[in-house]
Each structure stands twice: as structure tokens, then as C-alpha cells.
XYZ file of C-alpha atoms in Angstrom:
519
model
C 72.553 -45.105 -42.548
C 68.796 -44.861 -42.296
C 68.936 -46.359 -38.863
C 71.466 -43.989 -37.684
C 69.344 -40.855 -38.939
C 66.241 -42.443 -37.484
C 67.944 -42.830 -34.069
C 69.195 -39.228 -33.988
C 65.729 -38.016 -34.883
C 64.241 -39.968 -31.990
C 66.804 -38.588 -29.697
C 65.944 -35.151 -30.777
C 62.372 -35.651 -30.528
C 62.789 -37.031 -27.019
C 64.913 -34.098 -25.930
C 62.426 -31.721 -27.187
C 59.665 -33.526 -25.348
C 61.615 -33.700 -22.059
C 62.440 -29.824 -22.456
C 58.750 -29.199 -23.029
C 57.737 -31.248 -20.082
C 60.179 -29.357 -17.929
C 58.977 -25.911 -19.067
C 55.391 -26.721 -18.435
C 56.251 -28.120 -15.011
C 58.107 -25.066 -14.158
C 55.176 -22.734 -15.233
C 52.689 -24.846 -13.266
C 54.927 -24.892 -10.229
C 55.088 -21.103 -10.308
C 51.331 -20.699 -10.918
C 50.859 -22.893 -7.888
C 52.928 -20.742 -5.869
C 51.199 -17.628 -7.046
C 47.842 -19.195 -6.113
C 48.952 -20.607 -2.675
C 47.612 -17.572 -0.836
C 48.675 -16.226 2.476
C 49.454 -18.039 5.769
C 48.364 -16.281 8.854
C 50.798 -16.364 11.764
C 51.098 -14.758 15.175
C 54.510 -13.371 15.652
C 54.682 -12.131 19.163
C 51.959 -9.411 19.525
C 51.734 -8.916 15.870
C 49.113 -10.771 13.588
C 50.894 -11.270 10.345
C 50.108 -12.633 6.681
C 53.005 -14.459 5.050
C 53.383 -15.106 1.315
C 56.037 -16.515 -1.065
C 56.449 -15.385 -4.700
C 58.952 -15.922 -7.340
C 61.176 -12.885 -7.926
C 64.295 -12.214 -9.673
C 66.052 -11.120 -6.469
C 65.775 -12.931 -3.325
C 64.604 -10.618 -0.497
C 62.308 -10.321 2.556
C 59.732 -7.568 2.554
C 58.031 -6.376 5.709
C 54.986 -4.383 4.892
C 54.012 -2.120 7.866
C 51.041 -0.166 6.150
C 50.196 2.587 6.481
C 53.734 3.438 7.774
C 55.763 1.863 4.880
C 57.825 -1.184 3.972
C 61.176 -2.559 5.038
C 63.166 -4.687 2.478
C 66.040 -7.092 3.482
C 68.176 -8.870 1.072
C 68.084 -12.037 3.171
C 68.895 -14.667 0.594
C 70.026 -15.317 -3.127
C 67.243 -17.644 -4.078
C 64.685 -16.229 -6.662
C 61.857 -16.046 -3.932
C 60.347 -13.013 -2.271
C 59.100 -13.552 1.204
C 56.440 -11.018 2.082
C 55.387 -10.433 5.482
C 52.331 -8.129 5.963
C 51.555 -6.622 9.528
C 47.783 -7.034 9.659
C 46.979 -6.142 13.103
C 48.381 -5.704 16.757
C 47.033 -7.694 19.636
C 47.095 -4.632 22.188
C 46.714 -6.678 25.178
C 49.431 -9.029 24.163
C 51.721 -6.086 23.218
C 51.075 -4.211 26.518
C 52.028 -7.352 28.580
C 55.204 -7.764 26.650
C 56.060 -4.101 27.199
C 55.222 -3.721 30.867
C 56.210 -7.197 32.221
C 60.029 -7.561 32.386
C 59.889 -11.246 32.528
C 57.928 -11.387 29.313
C 59.994 -8.614 27.530
C 63.121 -10.995 28.205
C 61.340 -13.916 26.486
C 60.050 -11.796 23.533
C 63.260 -12.775 21.338
C 62.650 -16.460 21.843
C 58.834 -16.054 21.287
C 59.222 -13.933 18.106
C 61.902 -16.400 16.728
C 59.754 -19.504 17.412
C 56.434 -17.907 15.900
C 58.412 -16.564 12.879
C 59.878 -20.115 12.170
C 56.520 -21.813 12.719
C 54.918 -19.310 10.406
C 57.644 -19.759 7.566
C 57.494 -23.458 7.933
C 53.709 -23.523 7.216
C 54.254 -21.272 4.306
C 56.980 -23.380 2.817
C 54.874 -26.642 3.147
C 51.861 -24.853 1.733
C 53.966 -23.424 -1.212
C 55.739 -26.895 -1.901
C 52.213 -28.565 -2.010
C 50.818 -26.146 -4.268
C 53.705 -25.913 -6.445
C 53.705 -29.764 -6.907
C 50.053 -29.801 -7.605
C 50.486 -26.979 -9.986
C 53.190 -28.921 -12.015
C 51.261 -32.204 -11.893
C 47.868 -30.526 -13.081
C 49.865 -28.480 -15.892
C 51.738 -31.403 -17.344
C 48.524 -33.541 -17.242
C 46.592 -30.904 -18.990
C 49.067 -30.451 -21.724
C 50.303 -33.937 -22.396
C 47.306 -35.936 -20.997
C 49.446 -38.813 -19.890
C 49.812 -39.660 -16.130
C 53.433 -41.016 -16.478
C 54.583 -37.823 -17.955
C 52.872 -35.816 -15.429
C 54.576 -37.833 -12.596
C 57.812 -36.871 -14.447
C 56.925 -33.344 -14.468
C 56.173 -33.507 -10.740
C 59.532 -35.098 -10.001
C 61.289 -32.427 -11.867
C 59.429 -29.798 -10.095
C 60.208 -31.326 -6.700
C 63.830 -31.371 -7.593
C 63.875 -27.848 -8.779
C 61.984 -26.686 -5.694
C 64.374 -28.475 -3.392
C 67.320 -26.842 -5.000
C 65.591 -23.473 -4.605
C 64.984 -23.985 -1.018
C 68.510 -25.238 -0.492
C 69.921 -22.116 -2.137
C 67.838 -19.941 0.035
C 68.963 -21.819 3.287
C 72.644 -21.693 2.279
C 72.644 -18.083 1.260
C 70.513 -16.791 4.480
C 72.235 -13.672 5.721
C 71.020 -12.820 9.229
C 73.209 -9.633 9.117
C 70.977 -8.195 6.486
C 68.476 -7.318 9.140
C 70.691 -4.340 10.237
C 70.758 -2.906 6.542
C 67.129 -2.700 5.666
C 65.816 -0.467 2.797
C 62.787 1.654 3.890
C 60.083 3.100 1.897
C 57.005 4.963 3.224
C 56.155 8.001 5.562
C 59.350 9.881 6.418
C 58.266 10.527 9.944
C 58.084 6.776 10.612
C 61.398 5.986 9.235
C 63.774 6.448 12.281
C 61.418 4.453 14.518
C 60.960 1.575 12.002
C 64.500 1.407 10.932
C 65.880 1.764 14.314
C 68.260 4.035 16.481
C 71.768 4.524 16.222
C 72.188 2.641 19.355
C 70.833 -0.426 17.853
C 73.197 -0.133 14.996
C 76.294 0.493 17.084
C 75.681 -1.816 19.862
C 73.040 -4.241 19.255
C 73.525 -5.876 15.859
C 75.423 -8.807 17.187
C 72.420 -11.274 16.606
C 69.610 -11.182 14.171
C 67.135 -12.067 16.984
C 67.676 -8.877 18.698
C 66.958 -7.019 15.384
C 63.568 -9.095 15.068
C 62.732 -7.965 18.526
C 63.498 -4.535 17.798
C 61.490 -4.374 14.548
C 58.378 -5.982 16.244
C 58.406 -3.764 19.327
C 58.812 -0.570 17.156
C 55.918 -1.441 14.981
C 53.769 -2.451 17.672
C 54.433 0.880 19.474
C 53.874 2.805 16.264
C 50.441 1.112 15.457
C 49.534 1.833 19.076
C 50.406 5.409 18.679
C 49.766 6.050 14.955
C 48.329 9.442 15.630
C 51.474 10.728 17.313
C 54.437 9.001 15.658
C 57.329 8.863 18.146
C 60.562 10.728 17.259
C 63.974 9.340 16.875
C 65.437 7.284 19.777
C 68.238 9.419 21.183
C 71.630 7.481 21.605
C 74.213 8.907 23.988
C 76.880 6.838 22.246
C 76.618 8.384 18.711
C 77.215 11.867 17.163
C 74.458 12.358 14.334
C 75.627 14.210 11.154
C 73.197 15.282 8.487
C 75.244 15.462 5.181
C 73.614 17.586 2.506
C 74.971 19.204 -0.785
C 74.084 21.050 -3.908
C 70.924 22.756 -2.815
C 71.155 25.304 -5.755
C 68.637 27.697 -4.219
C 65.852 25.148 -4.137
C 63.505 26.334 -1.303
C 62.091 22.725 -0.975
C 65.356 21.580 0.318
C 64.923 23.655 3.618
C 61.762 21.701 4.306
C 63.520 18.442 3.805
C 66.393 19.289 5.821
C 64.202 20.661 8.647
C 62.196 17.405 8.727
C 65.415 15.378 8.698
C 67.056 17.385 11.396
C 63.974 16.996 13.845
C 63.198 13.154 12.931
C 66.810 12.050 13.183
C 67.916 14.317 15.983
C 70.988 15.377 14.366
C 73.701 17.233 16.222
C 75.308 18.956 13.169
C 74.622 19.586 9.582
C 77.384 19.569 6.972
C 76.804 21.400 3.764
C 79.482 20.536 1.174
C 78.626 23.427 -1.067
C 76.605 24.787 -4.062
C 73.964 26.253 -1.799
C 73.745 29.126 -4.573
C 73.476 28.788 -8.406
C 75.141 31.871 -9.641
C 76.645 33.344 -6.453
C 74.884 36.630 -7.070
C 73.893 39.066 -4.179
C 70.182 38.510 -5.088
C 70.520 34.833 -3.794
C 72.082 35.552 -0.544
C 68.652 36.109 1.109
C 68.241 32.372 0.331
C 70.723 31.393 3.042
C 69.059 33.208 5.962
C 66.904 29.857 6.525
C 70.253 28.510 8.012
C 69.574 30.319 11.176
C 66.176 28.789 11.625
C 67.649 25.234 11.881
C 69.066 25.986 15.364
C 71.839 23.457 15.024
C 75.473 24.008 13.946
C 75.737 24.387 10.298
C 79.058 23.510 8.784
C 79.463 24.965 5.266
C 82.242 24.628 2.584
C 82.182 26.812 -0.491
C 81.231 25.125 -3.807
C 82.016 26.038 -7.352
C 78.648 27.823 -7.851
C 79.214 29.845 -4.612
C 80.813 33.204 -4.722
C 82.952 34.870 -1.882
C 79.600 36.918 -1.344
C 77.838 33.835 -0.802
C 80.351 32.459 1.602
C 80.078 35.952 3.791
C 76.227 35.737 3.537
C 76.444 32.186 5.136
C 79.090 33.388 7.617
C 76.608 35.932 8.891
C 74.058 33.288 10.020
C 74.609 33.003 13.768
C 74.842 28.959 13.914
C 76.772 28.781 10.532
C 80.432 27.711 10.691
C 82.355 28.361 7.375
C 85.457 26.300 7.054
C 87.921 27.427 4.343
C 91.194 25.889 4.868
C 90.675 25.489 8.606
C 89.459 22.992 11.089
C 87.001 23.304 14.002
C 85.531 21.117 16.752
C 81.934 21.018 16.209
C 79.417 18.676 18.164
C 82.599 16.559 19.257
C 84.017 16.039 15.890
C 87.180 17.825 14.798
C 86.091 18.744 11.124
C 88.466 20.451 8.365
C 86.977 22.078 5.411
C 88.440 23.613 2.289
C 86.331 25.634 0.029
C 86.214 24.969 -3.910
C 88.917 27.097 -5.733
C 86.654 27.878 -8.495
C 83.803 29.941 -9.254
C 82.331 28.591 -12.599
C 79.529 31.070 -13.138
C 82.031 33.663 -14.126
C 83.295 32.549 -17.582
C 85.679 35.458 -17.992
C 88.809 33.627 -17.047
C 89.751 30.340 -18.368
C 91.469 27.593 -16.100
C 92.606 24.001 -16.008
C 89.942 22.066 -13.922
C 91.140 18.500 -14.464
C 91.165 16.022 -11.635
C 94.936 15.949 -11.296
C 95.102 19.758 -10.787
C 92.249 19.551 -8.098
C 93.948 16.598 -6.295
C 97.183 18.767 -6.313
C 95.247 21.704 -4.776
C 94.206 19.389 -1.876
C 97.821 18.047 -1.472
C 98.993 21.574 -1.279
C 97.061 22.053 1.853
C 97.736 18.962 3.613
C 100.070 20.795 6.139
C 97.095 22.846 7.479
C 94.827 19.767 7.801
C 96.197 18.180 10.988
C 94.287 15.041 12.168
C 90.634 15.795 11.659
C 87.836 13.174 12.213
C 86.099 14.473 9.104
C 87.133 16.557 5.970
C 84.578 18.334 4.148
C 85.016 19.563 0.531
C 82.948 20.137 -2.633
C 84.416 18.269 -5.336
C 85.375 14.668 -5.014
C 88.671 15.232 -6.974
C 89.594 17.490 -4.291
C 88.549 15.135 -1.667
C 90.859 12.281 -3.118
C 93.679 14.508 -2.669
C 93.103 14.115 1.261
C 93.179 10.325 0.944
C 94.867 9.037 3.954
C 94.614 12.280 5.970
C 91.359 11.216 7.747
C 88.939 8.347 8.151
C 85.902 10.161 6.401
C 85.747 12.651 3.538
C 82.302 14.301 2.624
C 81.867 15.727 -0.826
C 79.199 16.513 -3.375
C 79.213 18.171 -6.759
C 78.380 15.353 -8.958
C 74.682 15.109 -8.095
C 74.968 11.526 -7.725
C 75.413 9.623 -4.324
C 78.246 7.240 -4.245
C 80.447 5.759 -1.421
C 84.023 5.038 -2.291
C 86.614 3.198 -0.026
C 89.958 4.616 -1.042
C 93.164 2.525 -0.894
C 94.505 4.311 2.117
C 91.273 3.197 4.190
C 89.640 6.541 3.878
C 85.900 6.424 3.132
C 84.557 9.079 0.802
C 80.840 9.843 0.770
C 79.753 11.717 -2.357
C 76.364 13.239 -1.761
C 73.654 13.742 -4.349
C 71.686 16.851 -4.640
C 69.675 17.833 -1.667
C 67.987 20.439 -3.899
C 67.142 18.026 -6.560
C 69.790 19.978 -8.804
C 67.558 23.057 -8.313
C 66.223 24.143 -11.918
C 68.327 21.822 -13.620
C 65.778 19.127 -12.691
C 63.483 20.664 -15.476
C 66.351 19.831 -17.967
C 65.969 16.074 -17.764
C 63.346 13.589 -18.688
C 63.447 12.212 -15.086
C 63.434 14.353 -12.091
C 66.624 14.578 -10.019
C 65.981 12.833 -6.580
C 66.391 14.966 -3.493
C 69.155 13.238 -1.325
C 70.854 13.502 2.021
C 72.469 11.216 4.608
C 72.484 10.753 8.290
C 76.053 9.644 9.597
C 76.369 8.081 12.997
C 79.837 8.541 14.724
C 81.073 6.932 17.827
C 81.292 9.608 20.453
C 84.388 8.058 21.974
C 86.309 6.944 18.900
C 85.003 9.630 16.443
C 84.767 6.780 13.943
C 81.602 6.302 11.475
C 79.644 3.287 12.772
C 76.644 3.448 10.186
C 74.797 5.745 7.971
C 71.289 6.211 6.324
C 71.061 7.292 2.774
C 67.728 9.103 2.312
C 66.218 9.557 -1.184
C 63.146 11.506 -1.943
C 61.426 11.636 -5.265
C 62.240 14.708 -7.289
C 59.945 17.254 -8.851
C 56.366 15.898 -9.118
C 57.103 12.655 -7.169
C 56.228 11.670 -3.607
C 58.309 8.797 -2.447
C 60.876 8.417 0.280
C 63.546 5.552 0.526
C 66.084 4.999 3.301
C 68.908 2.676 3.104
C 70.726 1.616 6.282
C 74.372 0.791 5.866
C 76.815 -0.414 8.591
C 80.410 0.333 8.629
C 82.128 -3.168 8.390
C 85.502 -2.120 10.043
C 85.095 1.100 11.973
C 88.551 0.913 13.669
C 90.542 0.252 10.224
C 94.043 1.580 10.006
C 94.263 4.776 7.790
C 97.556 4.902 5.872
C 98.917 8.042 4.574
C 99.279 8.300 0.787
C 102.719 8.750 -0.460
C 102.863 12.075 -2.013
C 105.388 14.251 -3.890
C 103.664 17.350 -2.944
C 105.844 20.547 -2.761
C 106.491 22.512 0.506
C 103.507 24.302 1.840
C 105.589 27.739 1.748
C 105.825 29.744 -1.449
C 103.493 29.901 -4.395
C 102.080 26.961 -6.350
C 101.306 27.288 -9.855
C 98.919 25.053 -11.717
C 98.544 24.384 -15.404
C 96.604 27.327 -17.092
C 95.262 28.167 -20.499
C 96.956 30.825 -22.818
C 94.015 33.185 -21.648
C 94.096 32.436 -17.955
C 96.288 35.335 -16.897
C 97.638 34.925 -13.405
C 98.423 31.315 -11.869
C 95.583 29.211 -10.829
C 96.097 29.580 -7.141
C 98.750 30.455 -4.570
C 99.441 28.327 -1.521
C 99.455 31.352 0.782
C 95.820 32.272 -0.293
C 93.146 31.196 2.351
C 90.210 31.517 -0.092
C 91.591 31.022 -3.653
C 89.187 31.275 -6.621
C 89.799 29.100 -9.693
C 87.792 29.850 -12.882
C 87.051 27.450 -15.534
C 86.812 28.205 -19.312
C 83.356 27.996 -21.135
C 84.868 24.911 -23.010
C 84.928 23.086 -19.984
C 81.327 23.357 -18.996
C 80.576 19.857 -19.853
C 82.074 18.840 -16.433
C 80.129 21.513 -14.534
C 77.282 20.310 -12.394
């Protein structure tokens, strides 16, 4: 028995020692990578510095200071590759831009230079990681054989990490970067809609585009170029829930100019209480000088809607469709006016969904539907490829079972004065959507997020529609006939029915007890 107990103790002791060696070797390896420094590499006309660091999420970060950074989710291994653009060889850049033969070779040159740089970085990182593991184990255990064991374990772990990075490498991630930095530089760095729609077949062309854009930006940093117009796309700026925040107009104007949008779609709550005193706020719409499509939100009164309607470039859609900038857009105003608490109504999701289904006969076949509340939007599932909504102050994109995509916008006004009610400021959010001019289908979109009250940051996330030509299947419905009156569920104090199908601009009102859902 003593022998058995002694054997178990020896096994436990050896297991503990091996675990300790592995932990020390891992710490030494990561310290070695941290201290490995930066590898200088010439990538086309750009002089870069490359570094490799441990990270929880595998990603590649391109630092184009002072313009901003681009982040790509290129792999799943716990490593972050950082490429810093340090300088531009102006003579070499000029030669590439002006000589068509050199311009044709640029993708091959960039790919070859980038691979050479990454290869040198990997070799240096491996050597430094191995040396770090060896030195760390030797310093702690002071036995050469144990140190060699630590080196072997670190080598296996590093080889596994490298294999994971190679196996999970996603070239397609180069068309969906996350941008952070100067908003004026965003469209030029992230790329044009043309590159999204027609040029993302291979990652080599995206590398070329990025290097070319950065080179041109550094060359003309004092006058940053505007958005590269794409004749094959219709650019739509989606905004929502401004809540009379004047800062929103500056943001909208900047995005409209920098992204060269063709039309702005506002999915409601431009006001806060729907009073006449707030109507002056909407006069800024006329200064934007592009079509401004508007649907009423639950904080917008009929007086608010009429004030918007008086703006010369405004297009108010309330149970009607209109062709704007080449897109057939149907809009339906929110049936409620929640600032008035005098009448109580039922505002549950099923009621709002039924409200939308009651209007299906008037919808036709639009390219895009705009509503305020996502619950109303879901009632139009299957009637269009794309639905825009707002109301929740939280951005979300949902693919409905019918194939309809619904984009719920955050608050372009940072939730107005409500931003002061929370510990963290509500971000200012908007999106630029790119529709194909021929098929009228969404091809890609950029989600833009600016820091809220007291913050000065901007992030842009590029998304590419994976299947633009997907089939849209009508959703089975038992909706009643569009003729006659439709009565929803009402509380005892509600008085008349919630709405009537024959009304073009119905107004639902909510009881004060339902204010927990009001946004």
C-alpha cells in the first residue's frame, strides 16, 4: 500500500511539474513575441512596419495614421497582425499610377511584397518565442533538459497556432473592413461601391485598392478626395430617431457629401413631442438638396408630418409608394402618437404586425419598404427584398424567413435628450446602402457609428450582401380583406377602434402603462 501511495504521489508531482513547465514556457513564448519588435517591409509604394502580437480575437489591423485604421477578421488564431503604414515612396507611387504596365503588375507586386514581409515577421516571431520559452524555463527551473522540454512544448504550440491561422485564413474578409478614424477619409480608405459590387472576386484586387487609396490619400492629405462615384449603384443614406438633436443635421450633411448619396430615407421620430414649436427643426431638410423620404414615427404628430411635407425636397410616404432615385419605395407612417397619453391602446407586436398586413393590398412590388417600428416591418415580410425601420435606438440586421432583410437603424440623433438619462452616451448611427441600379437589389452597406455625447470617435463597418438575387417568398397570411374597417384589441378606456383600414393616416395612441416599450 505504501508503494502505491508513493507512486501516486510521484505521478501527481510529475504532472504538476510538467504543467508548471508548460505554463512558464507559454509565458516566455508570449514575452518573446512581444519583444520581437517590428519588421520593416516595402509593399508596393508603401513602406510598412509589421508586428505580431497575442490577442483574444484573430485579426489584421492596418494603421493608416493620421487617417485611421482598418480592421479585418482574417483568421481565428489568437494572433493580431498589425501593419503600420509609415511612409509613401512618392516616386514609386507616381510611377505605378502613371505607367499602365506597372499598374497592371501592381497586384502581383503587392502580394509578393506582403508575403515576403509576413514570412520574415513569422520567422522572427518564432525565433523570439522559442528563445523566450527556453530562457524563461531555464531561469525558473535551472535545468537544461527541462528548458529543452519547454522549448519543444512551445514549438508545438506555436506550430499549432500557425496552422490554425493558415487553415482559417479568410481572403473574403478584405471586403468587410471595420474603419476607425477621420470620417472624411472613410469612403476613400474603405473603398467605393464599385469595388464592393464588381471587384471583390479576389483578395488581390482588394489589396491593390487599399494600397492605391492610401498612397493617394497620403499624397493629397490636405485635400482628402471625396467618394468615388459608382454609376452602377444607388446610394441610400438610412437615418432614424433624430429626436430634435441639431447635431444630427451636421452628421447627415457630412455623410451625404462624403458618400455622395442619392437619397436619404428617414424612418421617423424626427420630433420628440410632435409640438408646433418643434416644427421649425425640420427646415434643415431643405438644405440637404437631395430627395428626403420620410415616414412618421410614434413621436411625430400629423403637424410634424405636414411640416416635413412643406420642405421642397421632402417626400412623405404614408401608405403610398413613389419612385425615388431609381428605387420604388413604399412607406407607412406609424399609427400611434405616444406623447399624447389621453387615450390608451394596445401596442403589442401582433397588433402592429396585423396593422401592416392590413395594408398589403396597397403595397404593390416595391424595391424597399420604410416603416418606423420593426414590429410593423415584420408584417411586410415577403412583400419586398428590403425593409428599413428604426424605433429601438439599437442597430440590428435581420434576415426574415421569407428572404426579406430588415435593417433596424439606431438613433441618428443619439436618442436626443434621452442620451443624458443613461450612464453611457447613446451612439449616433446611420447606414449607407448600395443598391444595384439594374436589379434594384441591395449589394452592400456601411454601418456608421459615431461616439455619443462627449465622445469623438467614428467606426465604419462594411457588410456585403451574400446573396443579392435570393428568392423572396410571400409569407402565408390570414389577413382580412382590405375593404371595410379593421378593429384591433383595445383597452376599456380606448373609446373608438384602434384604426380603420380606410384611413390613410391613422393614429394609434398608447396607454401610460405601456410606456416601458416607448423609445
